[in-house]
Amino acid sequence: MSRTFDTLNPATSEPIGTFAIFGEDEVNDTVARAHEAAAWWSALSWKERQVRLLAWKSYLIRYIGRLAELVHEETGKPLADAQLEILLAIVHIDWAARQARKVLGPRKVRSGIVAINQAATVEYQPLGVVGVIGPWNYPVFTPMGSIAYALAAGNAVVFKPSEFTPAVGGALVSSFAEAVPDYPVLQLVTGLGETGSFLARSAVNKIAFTGSAATARKVMAACAENLTPMVAECGGKDALIVSADANLDAAADAAVWGALSNAGQTCIGVERIYVAQDIYHTFLAKLAERVSALRPGDDREADYGPMTMPGQIEVIEQHIADAIASGGRAVVGGLGSIRRPYVGPVILADVPESSTAVTDETFGPTMTVTAVADLAEGVRLANAGRYGLGGTIFARNKKAAMQAARALRCGMTSINSVISYASVPALPFGGSGDSGFGRIHGADGLREFARAKSITRQRMKPLVNLTSFSRTDEDMKKILSLATILHGKRYK
Ligand code: NAD
């Protein structure tokens, strides 16, 4: 491994570390070791795996200070945000560890009248080795949604963190080795995109990818070569919709945090805000007042940090420029808010729905605010995009809020708060359309990393043996009469 790459602190441009670029052979060797580790890990009992995962969780919380510092250095986000991200990750490790047996362990199912002589069982077995390819924006929380659930399901994991956050990835892997020193059940491969593509082409049994839709397409093509299944957690363009009866202060507070925290570099961040016409001006004023009080920086008082990935600043610049050129107006900030590596908060109002500021993921501290007739129109506009990750509804009327939440074509929706679903470990997380497919978190997230295994055991001789050449016409007649009784009823 002669090739290396460096990471820089995005706020100061100071080097943080030098990391190996894993080539194809190194990736394949790592995956081969992971298969050996998987054989050991999967043979442990549920309880034995649970104890080890809980020990890892406990290690992470005891040393949260160190890991948070590393997240702060590599991403530039404020220390408290880094701590929050780690806390959420810990909640997920805990849930996955405690629930794995209940969700995945053997369970009897009813065999039905036709197969009444059979005992039927379903269980979910580990896949083997899961390759996790992660992004940089939440370098602990996001990959953990795959890592913890894949491990709890009995798999070994090979983790390829983003090239912007390899030190955080390394710290996660070495912390796991503290709790599980026996075998390399969780391993690290560092490198650029090419290393990720070697992982996707290797002998892994599944790829859990989190990143942009454009990269997901490439990863999927690589996975197709070996028919390796994949879960894709991609970007979003999430909308927050404010009904005329909403608590406007609460809605403005949530909208500002949803749009600006982590400098807007959040897959489920608020990028579009649709506001009922009747309260539009009042709401916009509340939003502007709150946003004007916030600023980016690297000091302790800063509300959010620098842009982690310098290249993203061009996308933000283009979106602001397009919004204004197409008839929108900047209510707070504008192109002048871009002061590399920082971007000050930007509110764009009355931007046409065709602008890239509305159609494409900006991934910056900006938001568009648009007046709509009511919740239904907000939902219609929110659903018009090609993404479908998360969403938020602010409304006092419970029934109307639930109806709008159901109608949003996305994987998760919060009512009267923002992003709350991510902190409920029992809730599945994932999107549709360009936001990807498959689910992490919750029972669905555990099953994503397991294969269903169905077993029948004949407990008595059948009345009529249908699966035998000794079957007679008389047998067939009997079974058809029974089927007519069971299923032949007329339905109106
Ligand atoms: P990215 O797509 O540039 O990179 C993601 C990962 O893929 C990195 O580790 C990268 O090295 C790797 N990669 C790049 N090319 C590859 C290839 N050809 N084959 C295999 N791997 C390859 O994304 P990013 O900039 O790191 O992350 C930002 C994106 O991630 C945003 O779109 C954001 O919305 C999304 N995201 C989604 C979620 C979610 O849960 N849905 C969470 C966080 C971030």
Coordinates of N, CA, C and O and ligand atoms in Angstrom, one line a residue, residues 133-138 142 160-164 191-197 200 209-213 215-216 218-219 233-236 266-267 309 361 363 389 429 435 440, ligand 1:
I133 N -20.2 1.7 2.9 CA -19.6 2.9 2.3 C -20.3 4.1 2.9 O -21.5 4.3 2.7
G134 N -19.5 5.0 3.6 CA -20.1 6.1 4.3 C -19.8 7.4 3.7 O -18.9 7.6 3.0
P135 N -20.6 8.4 4.2 CA -20.4 9.8 3.8 C -19.6 10.5 4.9 O -19.3 9.9 6.0
W136 N -19.4 11.8 4.8 CA -18.6 12.6 5.8 C -19.5 13.5 6.7 O -19.0 14.0 7.7
N137 N -20.8 13.7 6.3 CA -21.5 14.8 7.0 C -21.9 14.4 8.4 O -21.9 15.3 9.3
Y138 N -22.2 13.1 8.7 CA -22.4 12.6 10.0 C -21.6 11.3 10.1 O -22.1 10.2 10.0
T142 N -24.3 8.3 10.7 CA -24.8 7.7 9.5 C -24.3 6.3 9.2 O -25.1 5.4 9.0
K160 N -15.8 1.4 4.7 CA -15.0 2.4 3.9 C -15.6 3.8 4.2 O -16.6 4.1 3.7
P161 N -14.9 4.5 5.2 CA -15.5 5.8 5.5 C -15.2 6.8 4.3 O -14.3 6.5 3.4
S162 N -15.8 7.9 4.3 CA -15.5 9.0 3.3 C -14.1 9.4 3.4 O -13.5 9.4 4.5
E163 N -13.5 9.8 2.3 CA -12.1 10.3 2.3 C -12.0 11.6 3.1 O -10.9 12.0 3.4
F164 N -13.1 12.2 3.5 CA -13.0 13.4 4.3 C -13.0 13.1 5.8 O -12.6 14.0 6.6
G191 N -9.5 5.2 1.7 CA -9.2 5.5 0.3 C -10.2 6.4 -0.3 O -11.1 6.9 0.4
L192 N -10.1 6.6 -1.6 CA -11.0 7.5 -2.3 C -12.2 6.6 -2.9 O -12.4 5.5 -2.5
G193 N -12.9 7.2 -3.9 CA -14.0 6.5 -4.5 C -13.6 5.1 -5.0 O -14.4 4.2 -4.9
E194 N -12.4 5.0 -5.6 CA -12.0 3.8 -6.2 C -12.0 2.6 -5.2 O -12.4 1.5 -5.5
T195 N -11.5 2.9 -4.0 CA -11.5 1.9 -3.0 C -12.9 1.4 -2.7 O -13.1 0.2 -2.5
G196 N -13.9 2.4 -2.7 CA -15.3 2.0 -2.5 C -15.7 1.0 -3.6 O -16.5 0.1 -3.4
S197 N -15.3 1.3 -4.8 CA -15.7 0.5 -5.9 C -15.1 -0.9 -5.9 O -15.7 -1.9 -6.2
A200 N -17.3 -2.7 -3.5 CA -18.6 -3.1 -4.1 C -18.4 -4.4 -5.0 O -19.3 -5.1 -5.2
F209 N -24.7 1.5 1.2 CA -24.1 2.7 0.7 C -24.9 3.9 1.2 O -26.1 4.0 1.2
T210 N -24.2 4.9 1.7 CA -24.8 6.2 2.0 C -23.9 7.3 1.3 O -22.7 7.4 1.5
G211 N -24.6 8.1 0.5 CA -23.9 9.2 -0.2 C -24.8 9.7 -1.3 O -26.1 9.7 -1.1
S212 N -24.3 10.3 -2.3 CA -25.1 10.9 -3.3 C -25.8 9.9 -4.3 O -25.3 8.8 -4.4
A213 N -26.9 10.3 -4.9 CA -27.6 9.4 -5.8 C -26.6 9.1 -7.0 O -26.7 8.0 -7.6
T215 N -23.4 8.7 -7.1 CA -22.4 7.7 -6.7 C -23.2 6.4 -6.5 O -22.7 5.3 -6.9
A216 N -24.4 6.4 -5.9 CA -25.2 5.2 -5.7 C -25.4 4.5 -7.1 O -25.3 3.2 -7.1
K218 N -23.3 4.4 -9.6 CA -22.1 3.7 -9.9 C -21.9 2.4 -9.1 O -21.5 1.4 -9.5
V219 N -22.2 2.6 -7.7 CA -22.1 1.5 -6.8 C -23.0 0.3 -7.2 O -22.6 -0.8 -7.2
E233 N -28.8 4.8 0.7 CA -29.3 5.9 1.5 C -28.7 7.1 0.8 O -27.5 7.4 1.0
C234 N -29.5 7.8 0.1 CA -28.9 8.9 -0.7 C -29.5 10.3 -0.3 O -30.0 10.4 0.8
G235 N -29.3 11.3 -1.1 CA -29.6 12.7 -0.7 C -31.1 13.0 -0.6 O -32.0 12.1 -0.9
G236 N -31.4 14.2 -0.3 CA -32.8 14.6 -0.2 C -33.0 16.1 -0.6 O -32.0 16.8 -0.8
T266 N -27.0 18.1 5.7 CA -27.7 17.0 6.4 C -28.6 16.5 5.3 O -29.4 17.2 4.7
C267 N -28.6 15.1 5.1 CA -29.4 14.5 4.1 C -30.9 14.8 4.4 O -31.7 15.0 3.4
M309 N -16.8 20.0 2.7 CA -16.2 19.7 1.4 C -16.2 20.9 0.5 O -17.2 21.5 0.1
E361 N -30.5 19.0 -4.6 CA -30.0 19.1 -3.3 C -28.9 20.2 -3.2 O -28.0 20.1 -3.9
F363 N -27.4 21.2 0.0 CA -26.5 20.8 1.0 C -25.7 21.9 1.6 O -24.5 21.9 1.8
L389 N -36.9 11.6 0.8 CA -36.3 11.1 2.0 C -37.1 11.4 3.2 O -37.7 10.5 3.7
F429 N -35.5 3.9 8.6 CA -35.0 5.1 8.0 C -34.6 4.8 6.6 O -33.8 3.9 6.3
S435 N -33.7 9.4 -3.5 CA -33.2 9.3 -2.1 C -32.8 7.9 -1.8 O -32.3 7.6 -0.7
I440 N -32.5 1.4 6.9 CA -31.7 1.1 8.1 C -32.6 1.4 9.3 O -33.7 1.9 9.1
Ligands
NAD1 P1 -20.5 10.7 -2.2 O1 -21.5 10.0 -3.0 O2 -19.6 11.6 -2.8 O3 -19.5 9.6 -1.4 C1 -20.1 8.7 -0.5 C2 -19.0 7.6 -0.4 O4 -19.0 6.9 -1.6 C3 -17.6 8.0 0.0 O5 -17.1 7.1 0.9 C4 -16.9 7.9 -1.3 O6 -15.5 7.6 -1.2 C5 -17.6 6.7 -1.9 N1 -17.5 6.6 -3.4 C6 -17.3 7.6 -4.3 N2 -17.3 7.0 -5.6 C7 -17.5 5.7 -5.4 C8 -17.6 4.6 -6.4 N3 -17.5 4.8 -7.7 N4 -17.8 3.4 -5.9 C9 -17.9 3.2 -4.6 N5 -17.8 4.1 -3.6 C10 -17.6 5.4 -4.1 O7 -21.3 11.4 -1.0 P2 -20.7 12.4 0.1 O8 -20.4 13.7 -0.5 O9 -19.7 11.7 1.0 O10 -22.0 12.6 1.0 C11 -23.0 13.5 0.8 C12 -24.3 12.9 0.2 O11 -24.7 11.8 1.1 C13 -25.4 13.8 0.2 O12 -26.2 13.6 -1.0 C14 -26.3 13.4 1.4 O13 -27.6 13.8 1.3 C15 -26.1 12.0 1.4 N6 -26.4 11.4 2.7 C16 -27.5 10.6 2.8 C17 -27.8 10.0 4.0 C18 -29.0 9.1 4.2 O14 -29.1 8.4 5.2 N7 -30.0 9.1 3.3 C19 -27.1 10.4 5.2 C20 -26.0 11.2 5.0 C21 -25.7 11.7 3.8

